XYZ file of C-alpha atoms in Angstrom:
282
model
C 7.674 133.748 42.189
C 6.614 137.149 43.596
C 9.086 139.285 45.628
C 8.738 142.525 47.326
C 11.202 145.235 47.656
C 10.610 148.928 48.822
C 6.901 148.114 48.570
C 7.207 147.177 44.772
C 6.376 143.701 43.692
C 8.636 141.985 41.014
C 7.875 138.704 39.317
C 10.073 135.903 38.192
C 9.226 133.023 36.169
C 10.987 129.844 36.409
C 10.578 126.081 35.008
C 7.940 126.977 32.431
C 9.206 128.166 29.260
C 5.825 128.833 27.661
C 4.663 130.823 30.509
C 8.082 132.703 30.383
C 7.666 133.321 26.701
C 4.166 134.540 27.113
C 5.364 136.950 29.932
C 8.354 138.259 27.880
C 5.908 138.906 24.777
C 3.665 140.881 27.029
C 6.690 142.705 28.360
C 8.014 143.659 24.950
C 4.537 144.725 23.777
C 3.850 146.921 26.699
C 7.420 148.681 26.499
C 6.688 149.353 22.708
C 3.284 150.750 23.517
C 4.689 152.996 26.166
C 7.310 154.251 23.977
C 5.152 154.983 21.162
C 2.744 156.865 23.343
C 5.594 158.841 24.781
C 6.936 159.820 21.283
C 3.340 160.792 20.220
C 3.172 163.190 23.165
C 6.656 164.668 22.376
C 5.151 167.216 20.092
C 4.656 170.687 21.721
C 1.271 172.392 21.133
C 2.967 174.895 18.688
C 6.531 175.174 17.050
C 8.106 176.809 14.001
C 7.442 174.632 10.725
C 11.136 173.899 10.307
C 11.521 172.563 13.817
C 8.261 170.631 13.544
C 9.495 168.979 10.201
C 12.855 168.013 11.794
C 11.338 166.868 14.920
C 8.741 164.820 12.889
C 11.564 163.109 10.918
C 13.411 162.312 14.055
C 10.582 160.720 15.660
C 9.676 158.678 12.386
C 13.350 157.404 12.183
C 13.265 156.599 15.922
C 9.863 154.703 15.594
C 11.231 152.687 12.673
C 14.187 151.758 14.846
C 12.061 150.705 17.829
C 9.705 148.699 15.673
C 12.502 146.882 14.110
C 14.051 146.099 17.450
C 10.514 145.109 18.830
C 10.130 142.610 15.945
C 13.545 141.006 16.790
C 12.698 140.527 20.163
C 9.588 138.581 18.954
C 11.518 136.602 16.523
C 13.587 135.525 19.505
C 10.414 134.263 21.365
C 9.200 132.611 18.210
C 12.490 130.844 17.666
C 12.808 129.499 21.187
C 9.297 128.498 21.976
C 8.170 124.976 21.601
C 4.553 125.775 22.132
C 2.431 126.242 19.001
C 0.018 128.391 20.777
C 2.674 130.747 21.771
C 4.071 130.976 18.385
C 0.610 131.788 17.136
C 0.246 134.499 19.947
C 3.637 135.973 18.579
C 2.540 136.088 14.937
C -0.879 137.612 15.740
C 0.711 140.284 18.037
C -0.649 143.926 17.485
C 0.118 147.297 19.100
C -2.705 149.656 18.061
C -2.789 149.330 14.065
C 0.926 148.073 13.910
C 1.495 144.371 13.311
C 5.012 143.307 13.145
C 4.548 140.132 11.275
C 3.128 140.246 7.855
C 1.200 137.272 6.523
C 2.809 138.070 3.146
C 6.311 138.861 4.125
C 6.505 136.297 6.883
C 4.324 133.612 5.069
C 6.823 130.775 5.954
C 6.454 131.324 9.612
C 2.587 131.411 9.319
C 2.649 128.211 7.312
C 4.893 126.451 9.684
C 2.902 127.461 12.837
C -0.251 126.548 11.169
C 0.949 122.954 10.394
C 1.901 122.650 14.095
C -1.525 123.772 15.293
C -3.309 121.333 12.828
C -1.696 118.496 14.563
C -2.801 118.999 18.147
C -5.389 121.880 18.341
C -7.963 120.920 15.518
C -10.897 121.796 18.054
C -9.473 125.069 19.622
C -11.321 128.046 18.284
C -8.467 130.658 18.018
C -6.130 127.898 16.438
C -8.874 126.974 13.966
C -9.220 130.669 12.796
C -5.597 131.098 12.605
C -5.179 127.967 10.325
C -8.102 129.052 8.176
C -6.391 132.493 7.688
C -3.348 130.929 6.728
C -5.087 128.649 4.282
C -6.685 131.660 2.769
C -3.135 133.199 2.508
C -1.905 130.162 0.834
C -4.648 130.276 -1.621
C -3.772 133.854 -2.491
C -0.061 133.371 -2.882
C -0.811 130.647 -5.123
C -3.162 132.709 -7.165
C -0.757 135.671 -7.590
C 2.454 133.316 -7.668
C 1.928 132.708 -11.499
C 3.147 136.314 -12.025
C 5.412 136.795 -8.853
C 8.778 138.314 -9.354
C 11.205 135.822 -10.509
C 8.656 133.683 -12.362
C 8.368 133.238 -16.059
C 5.839 135.391 -17.872
C 2.906 132.676 -18.839
C 2.353 132.073 -22.405
C -1.190 133.614 -23.103
C -3.206 134.637 -26.213
C -5.819 137.269 -26.191
C -7.804 138.914 -28.866
C -6.647 142.347 -30.244
C -8.587 145.238 -31.316
C -8.467 143.869 -35.069
C -9.609 140.453 -33.929
C -6.229 138.443 -34.127
C -4.909 136.758 -31.168
C -1.921 138.447 -29.514
C 0.336 136.117 -27.709
C 2.942 136.874 -25.104
C 5.393 134.717 -27.248
C 5.271 137.795 -29.646
C 7.539 139.648 -27.159
C 10.278 136.918 -26.760
C 13.761 138.595 -26.335
C 12.211 141.845 -25.667
C 11.807 144.056 -22.470
C 8.047 144.242 -22.011
C 5.711 146.393 -19.722
C 2.355 144.595 -19.296
C -0.521 146.662 -18.148
C -3.756 145.085 -16.928
C -6.673 147.604 -16.792
C -10.149 148.636 -17.379
C -11.745 151.605 -18.833
C -14.197 151.771 -15.971
C -11.571 152.025 -13.316
C -10.439 155.689 -12.442
C -7.097 154.677 -11.126
C -6.282 152.700 -14.191
C -7.240 155.768 -16.359
C -5.051 158.131 -14.157
C -2.093 156.096 -14.509
C -2.523 155.130 -18.078
C -2.548 158.829 -19.048
C 1.123 158.822 -17.794
C 2.238 155.731 -19.556
C 3.154 157.498 -23.043
C 5.207 160.149 -21.604
C 6.829 158.104 -18.826
C 8.140 155.499 -21.230
C 9.426 157.561 -24.166
C 13.142 156.944 -23.395
C 12.674 153.268 -22.569
C 10.661 152.764 -25.804
C 13.335 154.169 -27.655
C 15.789 151.629 -26.324
C 13.211 148.682 -27.325
C 10.691 148.668 -24.671
C 7.285 147.049 -25.801
C 4.121 148.054 -24.131
C 1.169 145.517 -24.033
C -2.042 146.718 -22.553
C -4.596 143.924 -21.461
C -8.093 145.203 -20.736
C -10.439 143.423 -18.572
C -13.360 145.254 -19.973
C -16.770 143.872 -21.299
C -17.897 146.753 -23.447
C -15.449 147.024 -26.324
C -16.818 150.237 -27.563
C -15.969 151.773 -24.068
C -12.699 150.186 -24.334
C -11.826 151.772 -27.661
C -12.890 155.077 -26.639
C -10.705 154.889 -23.420
C -7.720 154.114 -25.787
C -8.595 157.012 -27.997
C -9.164 159.378 -25.202
C -6.178 158.486 -23.117
C -3.923 158.447 -26.125
C -2.466 155.062 -25.761
C -0.648 154.147 -29.072
C 0.571 150.624 -27.844
C -0.573 146.984 -28.362
C -3.933 146.310 -27.107
C -6.040 143.213 -26.358
C -9.388 142.603 -24.765
C -11.554 139.383 -24.803
C -14.640 141.377 -23.563
C -15.354 138.905 -20.809
C -15.118 141.456 -17.978
C -15.051 139.660 -14.514
C -15.361 136.304 -16.312
C -12.253 136.632 -18.368
C -9.436 134.020 -17.801
C -6.878 136.701 -17.774
C -7.579 137.203 -13.888
C -6.473 133.746 -13.546
C -3.717 133.564 -16.113
C -1.990 136.648 -14.688
C -2.930 136.278 -11.198
C -4.599 139.641 -11.096
C -5.786 140.705 -7.789
C -6.541 144.313 -8.317
C -6.268 146.959 -11.055
C -4.222 148.256 -12.382
C -1.503 145.781 -12.450
C 1.895 146.317 -14.068
C 4.267 143.500 -15.010
C 7.778 144.173 -16.166
C 9.450 141.401 -18.084
C 12.959 141.293 -19.199
C 14.545 139.991 -22.324
C 15.024 136.372 -20.842
C 11.255 136.154 -20.100
C 11.799 136.686 -16.301
C 9.249 138.957 -14.429
C 11.365 141.520 -12.542
C 8.553 143.678 -11.089
C 4.990 143.385 -10.185
C 3.141 146.341 -9.007
C 0.018 148.366 -8.863
C 1.847 151.559 -9.088
C 3.206 152.810 -12.541
C 6.278 154.667 -11.205
C 7.412 151.471 -9.182
C 7.241 149.382 -12.326
C 9.011 152.032 -14.352
C 11.903 151.894 -11.926
C 12.367 148.228 -12.437
C 12.892 148.713 -16.320
C 16.432 149.683 -15.823
C 16.876 150.971 -19.467
């Protein structure tokens, strides 16, 4: 229904919950975009550095609050809607580069909607692409899930520099930092150079450091250990990209840091050394 007052048109949607939900979705998104545009324009052409920093921090905090409220509004639409297509639209919503729903953090919602779409919309292009995206997400989550936080560190055995097999059972009842790396990766090398000094106190309290290399060239691997001063336990099967370690530990990118506690549980999985060290709690 469209009504006119003072020359302005107002809209009302009744008796069609899907259309009403779509309308509300568009309203929430339009309001967020307008608010973000307004905040972006709130910075004057020039201002003293201290005032700029204070204004910047205020704006960032306000944006976080607004984004949180926006996501809560979309969650309401997602919860009350009976239409799988509307639910798909909610989860796929974007405002500029901002996506309120993360396929990783909100994976349960993505999987649920995908299952609904597969029942009735097998031939509808957008639904097919959405389901394919969720299927890919599931495969990724299953892949990295072998070493997700809360899981038990898998029992694996990899050749050491001496040729003997080093098994993760060696570290039972010990706090352990596993570092999966490669001598050819610059980020790995940069973070590795911080490991020795960053773990001094933790190693005094019993922390073990186990470095698993995915190198293919063992000579280059040994040189990197010497150059970066890494007096830890090392292993490398010299299979590079063909190494089963990728699958055994669910390695998605390098470097990978896994923190295991004394009972065998993984308490942190990260690609950042400092994040991993914070989880040591020693």
